[in-house]
XYZ file of C-alpha atoms in Angstrom:
541
model
C -116.112 -73.749 -28.548
C -115.137 -70.103 -28.065
C -118.419 -69.420 -26.294
C -117.871 -72.356 -23.970
C -114.306 -71.173 -23.211
C -115.522 -67.678 -22.352
C -118.251 -69.097 -20.188
C -115.695 -71.192 -18.291
C -113.443 -68.163 -17.757
C -116.370 -66.169 -16.481
C -117.147 -68.865 -13.954
C -113.533 -68.959 -12.797
C -113.475 -65.196 -12.583
C -116.703 -65.251 -10.591
C -115.326 -67.847 -8.166
C -112.090 -65.852 -7.852
C -114.091 -62.726 -7.039
C -115.954 -64.622 -4.340
C -112.622 -65.549 -2.729
C -111.431 -61.950 -3.130
C -114.550 -60.653 -1.390
C -114.048 -63.133 1.451
C -110.427 -61.978 1.654
C -111.566 -58.360 1.815
C -113.917 -59.201 4.664
C -111.135 -60.949 6.595
C -108.800 -58.014 5.930
C -111.274 -55.494 7.354
C -111.526 -57.639 10.477
C -107.740 -57.734 10.835
C -107.506 -61.442 9.987
C -104.670 -60.960 7.538
C -103.529 -64.563 7.350
C -107.078 -65.741 6.474
C -107.360 -62.918 3.967
C -104.088 -63.919 2.295
C -105.342 -67.488 1.924
C -108.489 -66.269 0.147
C -106.449 -64.073 -2.188
C -104.215 -67.060 -2.853
C -107.276 -69.056 -3.962
C -108.388 -66.196 -6.144
C -104.961 -66.094 -7.820
C -105.081 -69.844 -8.459
C -108.396 -69.376 -10.240
C -107.508 -66.238 -12.152
C -103.760 -65.495 -12.238
C -103.852 -62.370 -14.394
C -105.807 -60.123 -12.050
C -103.345 -57.548 -10.552
C -105.653 -56.682 -7.635
C -105.416 -60.202 -6.257
C -101.635 -59.844 -5.991
C -101.955 -56.286 -4.736
C -104.426 -57.318 -2.041
C -102.293 -60.200 -0.909
C -99.311 -57.815 -0.816
C -101.366 -55.624 1.557
C -101.823 -58.649 3.848
C -98.099 -59.411 3.824
C -97.345 -55.750 4.595
C -99.569 -55.907 7.666
C -98.033 -59.235 8.675
C -94.521 -57.681 8.336
C -93.592 -60.216 5.675
C -91.951 -57.533 3.590
C -90.072 -59.738 1.130
C -93.272 -61.568 0.203
C -95.017 -58.219 -0.095
C -92.334 -57.021 -2.508
C -92.700 -60.107 -4.653
C -96.489 -59.667 -4.964
C -96.090 -55.951 -5.668
C -93.675 -56.704 -8.490
C -96.199 -59.090 -10.063
C -99.094 -56.667 -9.597
C -97.111 -53.786 -11.134
C -96.164 -55.927 -14.084
C -99.901 -56.124 -14.805
C -100.737 -52.522 -13.794
C -97.621 -50.372 -14.087
C -98.714 -47.105 -12.430
C -101.099 -48.345 -9.768
C -100.487 -46.034 -6.821
C -101.568 -48.580 -4.205
C -99.149 -51.174 -5.515
C -96.351 -48.618 -5.700
C -96.991 -47.425 -2.139
C -96.949 -50.993 -0.745
C -93.683 -51.700 -2.521
C -92.094 -48.451 -1.294
C -93.239 -49.039 2.287
C -91.852 -52.604 2.262
C -88.484 -51.298 1.137
C -88.596 -48.585 3.791
C -89.464 -51.036 6.578
C -86.568 -53.241 5.480
C -84.252 -50.252 5.860
C -83.641 -49.986 2.099
C -84.241 -46.255 2.032
C -82.369 -45.445 -1.153
C -84.397 -48.055 -3.092
C -87.626 -46.755 -1.594
C -87.019 -43.058 -2.297
C -87.464 -43.082 -6.144
C -90.711 -45.025 -5.770
C -92.087 -42.436 -3.339
C -91.039 -39.750 -5.818
C -92.925 -41.599 -8.577
C -96.009 -41.712 -6.346
C -95.834 -37.934 -5.744
C -95.693 -37.368 -9.506
C -98.793 -39.506 -9.988
C -100.657 -38.414 -6.877
C -99.889 -35.088 -5.231
C -102.013 -35.914 -2.183
C -101.156 -34.996 1.419
C -100.353 -38.631 2.243
C -97.989 -38.969 -0.719
C -96.180 -35.766 0.164
C -95.894 -36.803 3.824
C -94.417 -40.202 2.943
C -91.970 -38.632 0.517
C -90.822 -36.169 3.185
C -90.355 -38.955 5.733
C -88.162 -41.100 3.507
C -85.888 -38.123 2.856
C -85.631 -37.460 6.611
C -84.789 -41.092 7.316
C -82.046 -41.045 4.699
C -80.627 -37.866 6.213
C -80.730 -39.227 9.781
C -79.020 -42.434 8.726
C -76.285 -40.534 6.902
C -75.699 -38.342 9.953
C -75.558 -41.401 12.213
C -72.991 -43.148 10.012
C -70.814 -40.038 9.889
C -70.810 -39.844 13.678
C -70.072 -43.563 13.922
C -67.084 -43.177 11.587
C -65.656 -40.516 13.924
C -66.433 -42.601 17.048
C -69.002 -40.069 18.254
C -71.399 -42.706 19.513
C -73.476 -40.482 21.754
C -74.256 -38.165 18.843
C -74.765 -41.111 16.490
C -77.291 -42.615 18.891
C -79.445 -39.488 18.715
C -79.846 -39.953 14.960
C -80.031 -43.735 14.788
C -82.765 -43.862 17.420
C -84.969 -41.647 15.259
C -84.513 -44.075 12.378
C -84.892 -47.232 14.461
C -88.157 -45.976 15.902
C -89.706 -45.759 12.416
C -88.366 -49.078 11.114
C -88.295 -51.535 14.054
C -88.030 -54.537 11.718
C -85.019 -53.306 9.752
C -82.394 -55.631 11.216
C -79.328 -53.698 10.029
C -80.704 -50.494 11.535
C -81.466 -52.256 14.818
C -77.946 -53.707 14.929
C -76.498 -50.210 14.561
C -78.826 -48.993 17.284
C -77.723 -51.817 19.591
C -74.057 -50.995 18.976
C -74.609 -47.309 19.790
C -76.533 -48.194 22.941
C -73.702 -50.453 24.113
C -70.967 -47.938 23.306
C -72.793 -45.238 25.241
C -73.157 -47.536 28.284
C -76.933 -47.884 27.919
C -76.401 -51.520 28.813
C -79.932 -52.553 29.771
C -81.371 -51.074 26.593
C -78.645 -52.693 24.504
C -79.370 -56.088 26.043
C -83.082 -55.730 25.321
C -82.335 -54.613 21.768
C -80.126 -57.657 21.183
C -82.829 -59.953 22.556
C -85.382 -58.506 20.112
C -82.979 -58.928 17.203
C -82.397 -62.580 18.068
C -86.108 -63.268 18.597
C -87.087 -61.735 15.251
C -84.178 -62.712 13.069
C -82.530 -65.689 14.766
C -78.758 -66.232 15.216
C -76.624 -63.797 13.241
C -72.939 -63.199 12.647
C -73.161 -59.907 14.569
C -74.332 -61.622 17.772
C -70.849 -62.239 19.208
C -69.813 -58.680 18.410
C -72.851 -57.140 20.082
C -72.648 -59.430 23.137
C -68.951 -58.616 23.508
C -69.582 -54.871 23.310
C -72.333 -55.078 25.909
C -69.996 -56.845 28.355
C -67.078 -54.542 27.570
C -68.979 -51.305 28.072
C -70.913 -52.810 30.952
C -67.699 -53.098 32.966
C -66.864 -56.803 32.422
C -63.743 -56.778 30.216
C -62.808 -60.402 30.921
C -66.197 -61.712 29.781
C -66.037 -59.385 26.794
C -62.653 -60.746 25.706
C -63.905 -64.313 25.977
C -67.015 -63.652 23.853
C -65.172 -61.611 21.221
C -62.420 -64.204 20.992
C -65.044 -66.873 20.333
C -66.526 -64.669 17.628
C -63.143 -64.503 15.911
C -62.798 -68.298 16.154
C -66.197 -68.716 14.495
C -65.320 -66.281 11.719
C -61.730 -65.177 11.234
C -62.937 -62.458 8.865
C -65.102 -60.879 11.564
C -63.141 -57.624 11.655
C -65.451 -55.955 14.158
C -64.969 -58.726 16.705
C -61.219 -58.688 16.174
C -60.954 -54.899 16.622
C -63.113 -54.913 19.747
C -61.111 -57.816 21.218
C -57.795 -55.998 20.662
C -59.215 -52.854 22.240
C -60.373 -54.752 25.341
C -57.001 -56.486 25.581
C -55.044 -53.197 25.413
C -57.216 -51.499 28.023
C -56.882 -54.369 30.461
C -53.117 -54.572 29.963
C -52.512 -50.877 30.686
C -54.826 -50.971 33.680
C -53.037 -53.995 35.179
C -49.622 -52.405 34.731
C -50.860 -49.177 36.286
C -52.245 -51.051 39.273
C -48.957 -52.903 39.764
C -47.049 -49.613 39.780
C -49.529 -48.032 42.164
C -49.187 -50.920 44.601
C -45.378 -50.640 44.334
C -45.449 -46.896 45.107
C -44.254 -46.070 41.587
C -46.861 -43.371 41.290
C -45.513 -41.519 38.234
C -45.253 -44.772 36.282
C -48.788 -45.659 37.342
C -50.014 -42.302 36.018
C -48.342 -42.995 32.653
C -50.018 -46.397 32.268
C -53.422 -45.091 33.336
C -53.116 -42.279 30.802
C -52.411 -44.824 28.052
C -55.445 -46.841 29.138
C -57.627 -43.748 28.807
C -56.381 -43.173 25.259
C -57.579 -46.573 24.000
C -61.304 -45.796 23.914
C -62.750 -42.513 25.165
C -66.287 -43.920 24.900
C -65.900 -46.713 27.456
C -67.361 -44.663 30.300
C -67.418 -47.281 33.061
C -63.879 -48.464 32.401
C -62.536 -44.929 32.086
C -64.322 -43.938 35.292
C -62.283 -46.574 37.124
C -59.065 -45.442 35.434
C -59.635 -41.779 36.319
C -60.295 -42.792 39.929
C -57.050 -44.813 39.982
C -54.985 -42.089 38.336
C -56.447 -39.590 40.784
C -55.322 -41.861 43.618
C -51.775 -41.830 42.193
C -51.828 -38.015 42.138
C -53.181 -38.090 45.684
C -50.268 -40.251 46.815
C -47.958 -37.630 45.289
C -49.893 -35.001 47.296
C -50.925 -33.259 44.088
C -54.473 -32.909 45.360
C -55.688 -30.453 42.725
C -54.894 -32.862 39.894
C -56.331 -35.660 41.992
C -59.635 -33.821 42.450
C -59.750 -33.080 38.725
C -59.470 -36.806 37.929
C -62.048 -37.720 40.562
C -64.426 -35.171 39.017
C -64.024 -36.855 35.619
C -64.537 -40.294 37.130
C -67.816 -39.199 38.723
C -68.947 -37.504 35.521
C -68.561 -40.799 33.659
C -70.172 -42.960 36.346
C -71.991 -41.135 39.117
C -72.820 -44.407 40.881
C -69.177 -45.408 41.415
C -68.427 -44.671 45.081
C -64.611 -44.765 45.145
C -63.989 -41.398 43.439
C -66.308 -39.731 45.956
C -64.332 -41.247 48.844
C -60.971 -40.287 47.385
C -62.132 -36.833 46.363
C -63.345 -36.266 49.910
C -59.863 -37.059 51.243
C -58.201 -34.667 48.795
C -60.753 -31.961 49.461
C -59.902 -32.198 53.144
C -56.254 -31.668 52.349
C -57.186 -28.613 50.266
C -59.284 -27.212 53.103
C -62.657 -27.795 51.422
C -64.324 -29.390 54.435
C -67.884 -28.805 53.217
C -67.078 -30.501 49.905
C -65.390 -33.405 51.689
C -68.391 -33.904 53.961
C -70.723 -33.940 50.955
C -68.558 -36.595 49.273
C -68.534 -38.820 52.361
C -72.311 -38.567 52.614
C -72.570 -39.662 48.970
C -70.351 -42.674 49.702
C -72.770 -43.693 52.467
C -75.617 -43.611 49.915
C -73.749 -45.723 47.364
C -71.902 -48.226 49.573
C -73.613 -49.584 52.675
C -70.397 -51.205 53.852
C -68.709 -47.812 54.256
C -71.295 -46.211 56.535
C -69.363 -46.579 59.800
C -66.105 -45.378 58.261
C -67.804 -42.391 56.628
C -69.564 -41.406 59.835
C -66.195 -41.260 61.560
C -64.796 -39.080 58.776
C -67.808 -36.777 58.937
C -67.455 -36.500 62.721
C -63.790 -35.581 62.301
C -64.746 -32.904 59.795
C -67.404 -31.536 62.122
C -64.785 -31.169 64.862
C -62.408 -29.454 62.454
C -65.137 -27.106 61.267
C -65.931 -26.202 64.851
C -62.258 -25.592 65.536
C -61.899 -23.426 62.440
C -64.919 -21.405 63.471
C -62.982 -20.506 66.640
C -59.585 -18.958 67.110
C -56.547 -20.638 65.622
C -54.052 -20.381 68.447
C -51.199 -21.597 66.274
C -51.911 -18.874 63.778
C -52.212 -16.262 66.515
C -48.754 -17.171 67.885
C -47.428 -17.515 64.323
C -46.157 -21.065 64.864
C -46.984 -24.320 63.130
C -48.706 -27.308 64.686
C -45.399 -29.080 65.303
C -43.967 -26.198 67.366
C -42.007 -27.171 70.492
C -42.537 -25.657 73.929
C -39.467 -23.484 73.347
C -40.925 -22.286 70.029
C -44.184 -21.371 71.741
C -42.423 -19.439 74.521
C -40.233 -17.624 72.022
C -43.263 -16.694 69.938
C -45.180 -15.452 72.981
C -42.221 -13.357 74.149
C -41.892 -11.668 70.773
C -45.599 -10.993 70.182
C -46.444 -10.017 73.761
C -43.732 -7.347 73.709
C -44.812 -6.214 70.236
C -48.480 -5.811 71.125
C -48.284 -4.760 74.760
C -50.826 -1.925 75.247
C -48.187 0.310 76.845
C -46.234 0.238 73.572
C -49.247 0.940 71.334
C -50.740 4.256 72.416
C -50.368 6.251 69.196
C -54.104 6.553 68.669
C -57.357 5.038 69.828
C -57.594 2.647 66.875
C -54.088 1.325 67.448
C -54.796 0.952 71.157
C -57.955 -1.087 70.505
C -56.094 -3.331 68.070
C -53.251 -3.848 70.526
C -55.641 -4.678 73.368
C -57.312 -7.304 71.157
C -54.032 -8.770 69.952
C -52.536 -8.799 73.451
C -55.496 -10.715 74.819
C -55.504 -13.220 71.924
C -51.775 -13.847 72.330
C -52.183 -14.519 76.046
C -55.157 -16.777 75.388
C -53.218 -18.753 72.768
C -50.223 -19.098 75.078
C -52.397 -20.291 77.948
C -53.562 -23.205 75.786
C -50.482 -24.138 73.762
C -48.125 -23.960 76.747
C -50.174 -26.607 78.524
C -49.837 -30.179 77.251
C -53.353 -31.305 78.110
C -55.070 -28.187 76.794
C -53.026 -28.275 73.617
C -53.967 -31.898 73.049
C -57.644 -31.030 73.424
C -57.297 -28.107 71.056
C -55.668 -30.349 68.445
C -58.695 -32.651 68.766
C -61.043 -29.797 67.945
C -61.962 -28.679 71.453
C -61.153 -25.158 72.626
C -60.314 -25.349 76.350
C -60.992 -21.625 76.677
C -64.502 -22.019 75.299
C -67.005 -22.663 78.125
C -69.259 -24.367 75.545
C -66.448 -26.417 74.076
C -66.805 -29.390 76.365
C -63.466 -28.985 78.179
C -64.695 -29.057 81.749
C -62.544 -28.169 84.729
C -60.401 -25.436 83.116
C -60.381 -21.741 83.943
C -61.682 -19.518 81.137
C -61.103 -16.067 82.687
C -57.769 -15.220 81.052
C -56.022 -12.039 82.321
C -53.384 -11.153 79.691
C -51.625 -8.680 81.999
C -51.119 -11.265 84.713
C -49.829 -13.776 82.153
C -47.362 -11.190 80.853
C -46.120 -10.396 84.342
C -45.869 -14.025 85.331
C -43.949 -14.858 82.138
C -41.412 -12.065 82.375
C -41.363 -11.823 86.152
C -40.570 -15.526 86.514
C -37.458 -15.122 84.417
C -35.989 -11.889 85.720
C -37.467 -11.276 89.171
C -39.475 -8.427 87.690
C -42.189 -6.556 89.547
C -45.441 -8.507 89.467
C -47.351 -5.322 89.969
C -49.520 -6.430 92.883
C -50.051 -3.043 94.552
C -50.565 -4.240 98.125
C -47.482 -6.430 98.013
C -44.803 -3.773 97.639
C -43.881 -4.676 94.117
C -43.914 -8.418 94.671
C -42.760 -8.527 98.309
C -44.993 -8.760 101.346
C -44.267 -6.389 104.237
C -41.778 -7.799 106.744
C -39.766 -9.726 104.194
C -42.495 -12.098 102.875
C -41.489 -12.861 99.283
C -43.411 -15.077 96.829
C -41.305 -17.874 95.401
C -43.349 -19.472 92.622
C -43.265 -19.947 88.902
C -46.326 -20.260 86.724
C -47.672 -23.104 84.714
C -50.348 -21.272 82.826
C -53.422 -23.253 82.107
C -52.091 -26.217 84.069
C -53.770 -28.546 86.467
C -52.904 -26.514 89.601
C -55.308 -24.719 91.898
C -56.651 -21.207 91.537
C -54.771 -19.265 94.205
C -57.055 -18.044 96.921
C -55.451 -17.525 100.354
C -52.187 -19.128 99.288
C -53.539 -22.638 99.354
C -50.838 -25.185 98.720
C -47.958 -23.164 97.278
C -44.394 -22.666 98.629
C -43.346 -19.381 100.176
C -40.532 -17.903 102.215
C -40.937 -15.608 105.229
C -37.569 -14.207 106.324
C -35.284 -17.210 106.861
C -38.239 -19.510 107.441
C -39.645 -21.608 104.620
C -42.704 -23.833 104.711
C -45.254 -25.388 102.389
C -48.222 -23.043 102.186
C -50.656 -22.189 104.940
C -54.151 -21.244 104.065
C -54.441 -17.887 105.672
C -53.713 -14.892 103.491
C -57.036 -13.109 103.219
C -57.692 -11.474 99.906
C -54.598 -12.970 98.276
C -55.713 -14.078 94.805
C -54.714 -14.080 91.165
C -57.826 -13.948 89.000
C -57.795 -16.308 86.078
C -54.378 -17.747 87.014
C -53.562 -21.375 87.708
C -50.468 -22.779 89.414
C -49.064 -26.220 90.031
C -48.727 -27.344 93.611
C -45.092 -28.337 93.172
C -43.121 -25.247 92.214
C -39.378 -24.773 91.958
C -37.429 -21.678 92.876
C -35.833 -20.381 89.689
C -32.272 -19.447 90.194
């Protein structure tokens, strides 16, 4: 009977080996499911052979059925305690499940049994993964999500099927505004592992950090309804609620011109979550606008800079920064900002082109003389202010009063000419208006056609002071302002006006003896170079 029993066992063993060999052939061809079926048949025929379990565990490892692999490894190791292959498959299954601390002692056991290059490499890797995961969790605990992501991505790359690791990776991606990647990560988690309790939390985070706080609140609130103990959903919901509340209050204050109150609410909104880049970009842009309304343009620009740093595709901070830069005199920076707005927002192109054109005119004006600055008056100066300023500066810089040395004389000549040039423009309403629009009427290339550009500062000086006190005009052939025989000029100047250049006395009033008439055209050689006079002049008493 014993012989018959042994013969029967041998036959079963032989049949089991045939199935094992078929399984090995399938395995080599990458047909792991077929191979596992053959090893299953072998186990049914001969249950105490550890290699059958070990081989089937290898199939499950390749098929990413790690829990089944672990179960077969446990059985195989119970029959062959120190089999390195079985130990390695068990350790790798634990590693791929993200159970690094359980895997580490098994890799250490393998190194003690087999000091091969592969064993050492695997042991080193598990230690690195444990270290990376610890670093990631420390950064997560301190809300340093950008730094945490750097570590968790290294781990997630090595264990793509470890669901807890992938959930952490998805959270870090969402909190660092890598929204598209976070969405893809969540999709993979759901495809591989089905619905999970973390789904509402992750979906809510993706919406929140993607710039949709209302959708985020709705999703997170539903997550709390489904599980009142879902602390992560509850915390994220409260955070979204607080941010939205402070933002709304800040906006209300801004629209009511309560700019300091608006700044306070926006500051509170920024304190809720420093990692919500898109939301905070909007808040910085709004707070900057409040500073701008208060004309604190330096603080405004600082906030706009932060807004752009957090979201470089958000066009509003560029627009607002451009306006503040203009006020600060940074025209090049403002122009660059307006050009960026045109790239980001097609609807603003026409408006930005107008702003850029205005800047171009200002830049052209700044590249020329500033007549207001020359006369030391502001842009709101009255005609009386301009005359007073000319009187003071013309007397101060008259060449006859500045003859101490050659250098002083050259400076005075330059100043005297500039002062006369400035007065010729600012004393004339039409020329001044053109200058304020960025066109220099005294520039022949400036586009102001029809105006004289040959300014004689001496003649302007004499006309200005002579018109008020009957002073000598200095025309040598006119006897100090009087024509021989009693002919006396009776005109006052309107420098830079719309009158005619005086050649031959065309169209101006004069008096000859007791006889007065409105201008004949026959005084040969009578001219005032560079001077312009109105046709209707009044005798000044």
